[in-house]
PDB file of C-alpha atoms and ligand atoms in Angstrom:
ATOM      1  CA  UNK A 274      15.601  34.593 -46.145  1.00 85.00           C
ATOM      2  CA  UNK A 275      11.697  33.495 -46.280  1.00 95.00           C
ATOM      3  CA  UNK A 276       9.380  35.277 -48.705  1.00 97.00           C
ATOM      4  CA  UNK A 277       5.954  35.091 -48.129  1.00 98.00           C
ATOM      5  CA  UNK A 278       2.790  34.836 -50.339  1.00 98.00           C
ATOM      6  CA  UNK A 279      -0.717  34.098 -50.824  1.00 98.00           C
ATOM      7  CA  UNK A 280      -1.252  30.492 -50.692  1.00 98.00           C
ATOM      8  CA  UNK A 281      -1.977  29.580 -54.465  1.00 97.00           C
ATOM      9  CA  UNK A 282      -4.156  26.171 -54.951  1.00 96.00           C
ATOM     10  CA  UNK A 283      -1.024  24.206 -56.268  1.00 96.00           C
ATOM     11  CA  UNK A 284       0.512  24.706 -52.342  1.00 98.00           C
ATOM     12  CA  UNK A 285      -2.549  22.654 -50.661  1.00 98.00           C
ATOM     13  CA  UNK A 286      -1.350  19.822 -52.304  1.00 97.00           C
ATOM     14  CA  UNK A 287       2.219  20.054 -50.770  1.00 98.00           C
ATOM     15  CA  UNK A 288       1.345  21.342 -47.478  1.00 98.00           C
ATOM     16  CA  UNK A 289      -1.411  17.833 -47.283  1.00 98.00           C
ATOM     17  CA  UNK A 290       1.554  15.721 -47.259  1.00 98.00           C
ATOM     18  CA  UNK A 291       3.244  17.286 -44.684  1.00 98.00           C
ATOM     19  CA  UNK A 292       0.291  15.920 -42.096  1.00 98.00           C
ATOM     20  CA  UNK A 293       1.007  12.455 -41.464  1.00 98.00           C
ATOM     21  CA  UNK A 294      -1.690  11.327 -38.085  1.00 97.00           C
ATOM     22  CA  UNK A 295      -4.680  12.527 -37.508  1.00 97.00           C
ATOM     23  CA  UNK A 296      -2.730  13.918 -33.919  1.00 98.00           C
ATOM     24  CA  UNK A 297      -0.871  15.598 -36.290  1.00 98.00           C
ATOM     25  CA  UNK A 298      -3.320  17.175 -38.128  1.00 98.00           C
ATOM     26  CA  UNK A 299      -5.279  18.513 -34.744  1.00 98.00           C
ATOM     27  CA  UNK A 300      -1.999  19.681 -33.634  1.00 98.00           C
ATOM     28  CA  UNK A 301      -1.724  22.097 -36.573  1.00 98.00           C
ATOM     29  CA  UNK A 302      -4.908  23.020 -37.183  1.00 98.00           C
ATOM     30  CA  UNK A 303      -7.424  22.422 -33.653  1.00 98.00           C
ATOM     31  CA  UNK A 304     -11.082  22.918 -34.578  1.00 96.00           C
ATOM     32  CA  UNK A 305     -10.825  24.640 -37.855  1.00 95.00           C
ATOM     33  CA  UNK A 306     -12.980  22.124 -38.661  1.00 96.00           C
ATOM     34  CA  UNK A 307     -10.453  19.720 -41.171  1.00 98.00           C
ATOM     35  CA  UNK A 308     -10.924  15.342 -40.883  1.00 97.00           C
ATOM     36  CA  UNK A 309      -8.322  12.929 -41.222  1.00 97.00           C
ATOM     37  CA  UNK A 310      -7.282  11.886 -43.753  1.00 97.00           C
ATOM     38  CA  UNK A 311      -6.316  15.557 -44.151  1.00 98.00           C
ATOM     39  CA  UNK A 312      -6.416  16.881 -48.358  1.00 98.00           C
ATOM     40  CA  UNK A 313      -5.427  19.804 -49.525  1.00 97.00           C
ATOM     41  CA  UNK A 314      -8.455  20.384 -50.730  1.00 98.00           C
ATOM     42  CA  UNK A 315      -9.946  21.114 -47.042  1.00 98.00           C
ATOM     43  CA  UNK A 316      -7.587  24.094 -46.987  1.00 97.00           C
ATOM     44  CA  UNK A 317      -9.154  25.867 -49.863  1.00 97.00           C
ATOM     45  CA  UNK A 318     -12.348  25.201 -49.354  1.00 98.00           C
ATOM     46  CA  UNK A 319     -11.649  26.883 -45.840  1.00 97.00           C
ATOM     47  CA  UNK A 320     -10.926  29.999 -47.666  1.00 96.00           C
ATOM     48  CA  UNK A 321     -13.575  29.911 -49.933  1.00 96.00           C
ATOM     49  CA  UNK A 322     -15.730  29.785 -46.669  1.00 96.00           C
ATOM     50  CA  UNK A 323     -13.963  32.760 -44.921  1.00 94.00           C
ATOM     51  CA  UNK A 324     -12.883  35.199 -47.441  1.00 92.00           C
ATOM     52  CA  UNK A 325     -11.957  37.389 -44.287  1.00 95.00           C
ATOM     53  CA  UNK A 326      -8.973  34.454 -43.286  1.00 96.00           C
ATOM     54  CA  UNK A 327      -6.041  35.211 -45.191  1.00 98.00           C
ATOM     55  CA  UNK A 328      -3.667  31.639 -46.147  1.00 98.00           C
ATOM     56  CA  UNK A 329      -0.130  32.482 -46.778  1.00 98.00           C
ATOM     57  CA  UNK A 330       2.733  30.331 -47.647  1.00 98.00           C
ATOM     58  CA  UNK A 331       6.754  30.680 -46.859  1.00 98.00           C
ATOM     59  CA  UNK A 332       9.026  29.606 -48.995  1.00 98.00           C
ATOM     60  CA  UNK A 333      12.450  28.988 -49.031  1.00 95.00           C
ATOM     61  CA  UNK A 334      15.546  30.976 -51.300  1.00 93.00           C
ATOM     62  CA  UNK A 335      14.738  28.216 -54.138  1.00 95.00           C
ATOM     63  CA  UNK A 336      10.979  29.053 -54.102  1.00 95.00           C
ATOM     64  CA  UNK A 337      10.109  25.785 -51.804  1.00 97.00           C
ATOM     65  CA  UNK A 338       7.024  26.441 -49.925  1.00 98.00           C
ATOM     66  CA  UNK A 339       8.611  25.078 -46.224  1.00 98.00           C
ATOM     67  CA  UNK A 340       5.657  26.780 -44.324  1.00 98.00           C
ATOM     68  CA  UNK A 341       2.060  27.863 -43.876  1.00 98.00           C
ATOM     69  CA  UNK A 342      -0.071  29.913 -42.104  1.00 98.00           C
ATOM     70  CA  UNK A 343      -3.148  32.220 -41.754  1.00 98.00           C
ATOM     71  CA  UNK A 344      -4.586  35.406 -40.584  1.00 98.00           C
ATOM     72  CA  UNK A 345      -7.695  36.077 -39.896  1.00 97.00           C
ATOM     73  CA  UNK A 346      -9.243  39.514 -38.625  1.00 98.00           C
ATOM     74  CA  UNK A 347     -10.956  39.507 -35.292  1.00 97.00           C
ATOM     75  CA  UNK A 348     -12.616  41.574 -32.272  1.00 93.00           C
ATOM     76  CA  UNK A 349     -14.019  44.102 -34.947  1.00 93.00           C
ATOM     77  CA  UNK A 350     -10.627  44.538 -36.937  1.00 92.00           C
ATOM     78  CA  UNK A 351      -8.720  45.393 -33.790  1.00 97.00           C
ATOM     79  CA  UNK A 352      -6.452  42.125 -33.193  1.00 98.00           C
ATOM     80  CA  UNK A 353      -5.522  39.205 -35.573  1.00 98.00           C
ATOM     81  CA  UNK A 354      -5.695  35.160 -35.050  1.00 98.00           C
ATOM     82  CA  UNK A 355      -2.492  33.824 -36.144  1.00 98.00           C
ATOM     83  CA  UNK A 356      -3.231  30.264 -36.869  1.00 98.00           C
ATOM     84  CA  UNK A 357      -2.645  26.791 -38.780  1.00 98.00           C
ATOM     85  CA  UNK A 358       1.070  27.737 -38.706  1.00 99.00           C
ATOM     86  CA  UNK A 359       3.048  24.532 -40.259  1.00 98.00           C
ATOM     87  CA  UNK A 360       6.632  24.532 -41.293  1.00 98.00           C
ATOM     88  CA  UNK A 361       7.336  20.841 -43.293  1.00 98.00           C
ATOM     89  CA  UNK A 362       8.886  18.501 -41.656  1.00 98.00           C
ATOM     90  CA  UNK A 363      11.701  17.974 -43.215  1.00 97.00           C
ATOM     91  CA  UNK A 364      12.892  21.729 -42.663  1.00 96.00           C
ATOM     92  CA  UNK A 365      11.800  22.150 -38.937  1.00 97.00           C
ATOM     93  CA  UNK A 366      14.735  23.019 -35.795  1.00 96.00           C
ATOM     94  CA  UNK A 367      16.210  25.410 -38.775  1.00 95.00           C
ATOM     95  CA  UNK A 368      14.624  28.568 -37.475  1.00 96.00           C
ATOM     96  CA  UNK A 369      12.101  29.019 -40.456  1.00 97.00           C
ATOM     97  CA  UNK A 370       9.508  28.671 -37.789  1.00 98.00           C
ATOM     98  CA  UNK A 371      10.302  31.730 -35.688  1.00 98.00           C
ATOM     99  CA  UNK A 372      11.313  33.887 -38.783  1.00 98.00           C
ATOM    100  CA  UNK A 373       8.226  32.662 -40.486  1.00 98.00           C
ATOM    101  CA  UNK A 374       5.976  33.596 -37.064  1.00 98.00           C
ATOM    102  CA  UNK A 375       7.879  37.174 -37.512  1.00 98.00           C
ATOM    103  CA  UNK A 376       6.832  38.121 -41.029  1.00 98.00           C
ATOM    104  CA  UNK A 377       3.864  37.127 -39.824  1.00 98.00           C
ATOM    105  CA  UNK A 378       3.621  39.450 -37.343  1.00 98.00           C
ATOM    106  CA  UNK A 379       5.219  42.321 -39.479  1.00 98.00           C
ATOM    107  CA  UNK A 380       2.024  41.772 -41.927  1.00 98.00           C
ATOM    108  CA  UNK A 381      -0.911  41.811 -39.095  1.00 98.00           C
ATOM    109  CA  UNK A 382       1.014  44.704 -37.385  1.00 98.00           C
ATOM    110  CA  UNK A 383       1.490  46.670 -40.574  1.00 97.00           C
ATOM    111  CA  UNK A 384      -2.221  47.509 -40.296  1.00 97.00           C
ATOM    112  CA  UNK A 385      -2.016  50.615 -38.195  1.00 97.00           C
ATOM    113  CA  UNK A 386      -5.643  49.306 -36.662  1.00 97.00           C
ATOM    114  CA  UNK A 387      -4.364  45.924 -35.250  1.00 98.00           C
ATOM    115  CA  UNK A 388      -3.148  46.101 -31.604  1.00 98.00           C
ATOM    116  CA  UNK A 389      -2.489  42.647 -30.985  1.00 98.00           C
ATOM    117  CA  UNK A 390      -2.236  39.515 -32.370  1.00 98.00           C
ATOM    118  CA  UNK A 391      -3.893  36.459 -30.835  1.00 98.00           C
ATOM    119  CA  UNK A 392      -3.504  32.397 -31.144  1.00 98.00           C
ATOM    120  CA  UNK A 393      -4.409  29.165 -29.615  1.00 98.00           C
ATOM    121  CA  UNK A 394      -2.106  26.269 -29.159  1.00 98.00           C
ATOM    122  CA  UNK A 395      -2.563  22.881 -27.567  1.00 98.00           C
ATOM    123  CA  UNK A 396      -0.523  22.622 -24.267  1.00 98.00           C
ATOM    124  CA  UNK A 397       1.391  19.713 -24.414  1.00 98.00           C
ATOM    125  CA  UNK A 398       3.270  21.415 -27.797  1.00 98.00           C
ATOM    126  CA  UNK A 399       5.727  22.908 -25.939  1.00 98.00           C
ATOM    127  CA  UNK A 400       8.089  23.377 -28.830  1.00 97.00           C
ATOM    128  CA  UNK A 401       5.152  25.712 -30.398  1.00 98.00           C
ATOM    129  CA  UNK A 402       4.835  27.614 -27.410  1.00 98.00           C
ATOM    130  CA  UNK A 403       8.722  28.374 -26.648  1.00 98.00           C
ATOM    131  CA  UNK A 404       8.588  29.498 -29.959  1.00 98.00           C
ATOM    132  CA  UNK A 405       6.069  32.319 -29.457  1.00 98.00           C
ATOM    133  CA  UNK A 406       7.154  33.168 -26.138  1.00 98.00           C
ATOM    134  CA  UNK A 407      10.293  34.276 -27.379  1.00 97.00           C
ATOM    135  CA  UNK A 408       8.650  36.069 -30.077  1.00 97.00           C
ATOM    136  CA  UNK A 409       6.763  37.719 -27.139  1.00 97.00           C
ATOM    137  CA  UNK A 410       3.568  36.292 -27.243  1.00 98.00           C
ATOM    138  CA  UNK A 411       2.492  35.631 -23.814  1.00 98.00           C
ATOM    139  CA  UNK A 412      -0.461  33.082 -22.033  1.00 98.00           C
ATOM    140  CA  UNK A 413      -4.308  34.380 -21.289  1.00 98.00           C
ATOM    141  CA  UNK A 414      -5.980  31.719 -21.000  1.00 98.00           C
ATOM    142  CA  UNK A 415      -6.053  27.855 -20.356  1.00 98.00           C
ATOM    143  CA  UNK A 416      -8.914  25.944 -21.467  1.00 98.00           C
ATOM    144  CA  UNK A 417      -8.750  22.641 -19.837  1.00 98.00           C
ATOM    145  CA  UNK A 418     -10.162  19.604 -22.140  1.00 96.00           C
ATOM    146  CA  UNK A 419     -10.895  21.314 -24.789  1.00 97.00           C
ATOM    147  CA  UNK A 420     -10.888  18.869 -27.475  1.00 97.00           C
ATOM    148  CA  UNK A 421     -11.107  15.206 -27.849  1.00 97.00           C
ATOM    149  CA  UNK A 422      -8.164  13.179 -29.733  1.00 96.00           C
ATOM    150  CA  UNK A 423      -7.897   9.393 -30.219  1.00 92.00           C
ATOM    151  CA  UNK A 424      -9.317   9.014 -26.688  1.00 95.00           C
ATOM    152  CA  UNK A 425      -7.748  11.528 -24.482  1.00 96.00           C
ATOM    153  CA  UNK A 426      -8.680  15.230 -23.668  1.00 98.00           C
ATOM    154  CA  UNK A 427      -6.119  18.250 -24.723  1.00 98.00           C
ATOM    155  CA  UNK A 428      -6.151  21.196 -22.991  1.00 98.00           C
ATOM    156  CA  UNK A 429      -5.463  24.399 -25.109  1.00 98.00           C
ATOM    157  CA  UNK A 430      -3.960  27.821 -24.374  1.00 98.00           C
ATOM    158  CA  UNK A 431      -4.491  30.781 -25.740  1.00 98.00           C
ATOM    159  CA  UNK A 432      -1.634  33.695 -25.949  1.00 98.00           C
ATOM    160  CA  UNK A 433      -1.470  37.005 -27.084  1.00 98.00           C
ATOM    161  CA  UNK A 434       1.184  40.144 -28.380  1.00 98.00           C
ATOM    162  CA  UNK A 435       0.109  43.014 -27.634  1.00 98.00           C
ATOM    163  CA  UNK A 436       1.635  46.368 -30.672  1.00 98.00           C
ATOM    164  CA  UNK A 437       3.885  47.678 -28.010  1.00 97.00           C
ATOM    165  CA  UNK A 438       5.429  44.530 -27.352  1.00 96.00           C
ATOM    166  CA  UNK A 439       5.725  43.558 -30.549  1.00 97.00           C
ATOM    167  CA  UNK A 440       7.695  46.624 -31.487  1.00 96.00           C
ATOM    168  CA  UNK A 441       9.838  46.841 -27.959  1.00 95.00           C
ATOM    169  CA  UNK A 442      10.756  43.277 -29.258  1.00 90.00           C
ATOM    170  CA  UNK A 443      11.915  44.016 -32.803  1.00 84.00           C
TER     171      UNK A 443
HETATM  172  C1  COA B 620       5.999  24.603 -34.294  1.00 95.28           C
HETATM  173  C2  COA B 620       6.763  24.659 -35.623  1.00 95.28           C
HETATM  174  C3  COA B 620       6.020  25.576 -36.585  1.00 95.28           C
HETATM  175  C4  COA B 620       8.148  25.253 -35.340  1.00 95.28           C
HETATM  176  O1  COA B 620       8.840  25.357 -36.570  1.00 95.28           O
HETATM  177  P1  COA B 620      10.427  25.180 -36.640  1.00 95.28           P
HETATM  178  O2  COA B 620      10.869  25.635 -37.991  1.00 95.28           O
HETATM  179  O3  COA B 620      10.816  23.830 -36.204  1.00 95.28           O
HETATM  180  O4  COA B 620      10.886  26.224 -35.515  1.00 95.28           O
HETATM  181  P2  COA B 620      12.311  26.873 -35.355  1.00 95.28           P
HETATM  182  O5  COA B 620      13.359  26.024 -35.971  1.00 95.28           O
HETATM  183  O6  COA B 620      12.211  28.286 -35.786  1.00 95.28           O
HETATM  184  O7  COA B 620      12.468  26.829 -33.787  1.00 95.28           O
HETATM  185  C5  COA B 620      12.301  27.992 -33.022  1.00 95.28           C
HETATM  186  C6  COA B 620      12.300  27.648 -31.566  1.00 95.28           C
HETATM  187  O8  COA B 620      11.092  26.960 -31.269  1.00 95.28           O
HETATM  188  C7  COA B 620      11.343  25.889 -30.387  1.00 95.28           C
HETATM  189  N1  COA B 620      10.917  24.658 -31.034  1.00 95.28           N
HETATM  190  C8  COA B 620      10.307  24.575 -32.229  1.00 95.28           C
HETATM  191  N2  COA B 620       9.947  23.303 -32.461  1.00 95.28           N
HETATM  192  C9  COA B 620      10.355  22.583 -31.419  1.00 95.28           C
HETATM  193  C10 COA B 620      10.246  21.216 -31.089  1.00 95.28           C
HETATM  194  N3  COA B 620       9.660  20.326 -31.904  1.00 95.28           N
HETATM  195  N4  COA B 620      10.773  20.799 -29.924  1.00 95.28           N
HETATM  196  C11 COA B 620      11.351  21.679 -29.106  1.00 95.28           C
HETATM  197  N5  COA B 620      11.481  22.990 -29.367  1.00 95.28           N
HETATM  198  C12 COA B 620      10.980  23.443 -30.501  1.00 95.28           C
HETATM  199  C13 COA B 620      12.739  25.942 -30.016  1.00 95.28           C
HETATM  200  O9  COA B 620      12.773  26.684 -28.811  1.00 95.28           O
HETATM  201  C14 COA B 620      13.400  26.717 -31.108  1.00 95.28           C
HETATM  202  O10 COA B 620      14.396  27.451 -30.536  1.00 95.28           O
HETATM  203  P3  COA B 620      15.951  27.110 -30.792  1.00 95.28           P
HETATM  204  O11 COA B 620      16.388  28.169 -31.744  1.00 95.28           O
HETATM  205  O12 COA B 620      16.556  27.200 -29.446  1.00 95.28           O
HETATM  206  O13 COA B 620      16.024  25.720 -31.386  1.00 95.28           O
HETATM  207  C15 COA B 620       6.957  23.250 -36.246  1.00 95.28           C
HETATM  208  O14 COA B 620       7.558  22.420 -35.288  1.00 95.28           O
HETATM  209  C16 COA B 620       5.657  22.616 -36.729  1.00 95.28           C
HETATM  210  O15 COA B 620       5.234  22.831 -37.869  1.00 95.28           O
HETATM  211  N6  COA B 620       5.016  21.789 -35.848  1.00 95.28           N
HETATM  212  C17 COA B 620       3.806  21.063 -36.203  1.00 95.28           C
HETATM  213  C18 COA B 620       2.580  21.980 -36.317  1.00 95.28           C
HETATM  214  C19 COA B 620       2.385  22.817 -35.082  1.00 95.28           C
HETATM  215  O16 COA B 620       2.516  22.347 -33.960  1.00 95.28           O
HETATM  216  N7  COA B 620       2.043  24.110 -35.299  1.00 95.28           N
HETATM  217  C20 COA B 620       1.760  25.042 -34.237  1.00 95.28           C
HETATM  218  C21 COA B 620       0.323  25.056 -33.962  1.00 95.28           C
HETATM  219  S1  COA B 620      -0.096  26.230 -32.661  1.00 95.28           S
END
């Protein structure tokens, strides 16, 4: 089972060393605005930027953080952007991803305002995007070259989850 929690400045640390390439780190977290090489430190100082973006942390049954994400409110309170969702790499292809993506969506839904739940994720990460497909998330919109990495252009997608879906899929 994953518990989750607020991030707590001791987790930046940890989560830093799971981002190993600057490809890596623009995989993860797209134009939140981080550089390579990637410190934990970025991650808080995000927060203390945006006190509306929630950071939580999973961890594990022994209390390992194995994951990280955030939540941040959006169209006037009405939806949520799930983003910067991580799981270390040692613990990925376990499933913590997809249960991890699920609490995640159990905390923006539990807000009876939220009707959906929105994200962005580079297309060529096709592992991230059968994930939230089968959560139920589903594609909106493609935005060819939309960012610049090491010399070639990624295009980016952005999905959504509507309430009703959410709940005909738990
Ligand atoms: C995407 C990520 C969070 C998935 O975490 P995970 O713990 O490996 O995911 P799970 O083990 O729960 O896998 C769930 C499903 O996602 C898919 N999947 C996840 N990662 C995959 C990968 N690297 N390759 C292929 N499929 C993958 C599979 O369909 C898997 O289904 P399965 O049960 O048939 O294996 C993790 O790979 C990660 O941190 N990647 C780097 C950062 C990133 O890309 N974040 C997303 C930004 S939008």
């Amino acid at each position: 089972m994953l518990h989750l929690r607020d991030l707590q400045p001791a987790d930046a640390a940890t989560i830093a060393t799971w981002i190993d390439s600057l490809d890596a780190l623009i995989l993860w977290s797209g134009k939140s605005g981080f550089t390579w090489p990637f410190a934990g430190e970025q991650l808080l100082a995000l927060r203390a930027a945006d006190s509306d973006r929630r950071l939580l942390v999973a961890t594990d049954p022994a209390g390992a953080v194995i994951g990280h994400f955030s939540l941040r409110p959006v169209d006037d309170d009405s939806a949520v952007r799930l983003g910067l969702v991580l799981v270390a790499p040692y613990a990925r292809g376990k499933g913590y991803g997809a249960a991890m993506v699920a609490a995640a969506l159990d905390t923006a839904f539990a807000d009876p305002d939220v009707s959906r739940v929105t994200l962005g994720v580079y297309a060529h990460n096709t592992g991230a995007r059968r994930l939230y497909e089968r959560l139920g998330f589903r594609e909106e919109r493609v935005y060819e070259s939309s960012i610049e990495v090491g010399g070639k252009w990624w295009t980016s997608v952005t999905m959504g989850l509507v309430r009703e879906a959410w709940e005909a899929g738990r």
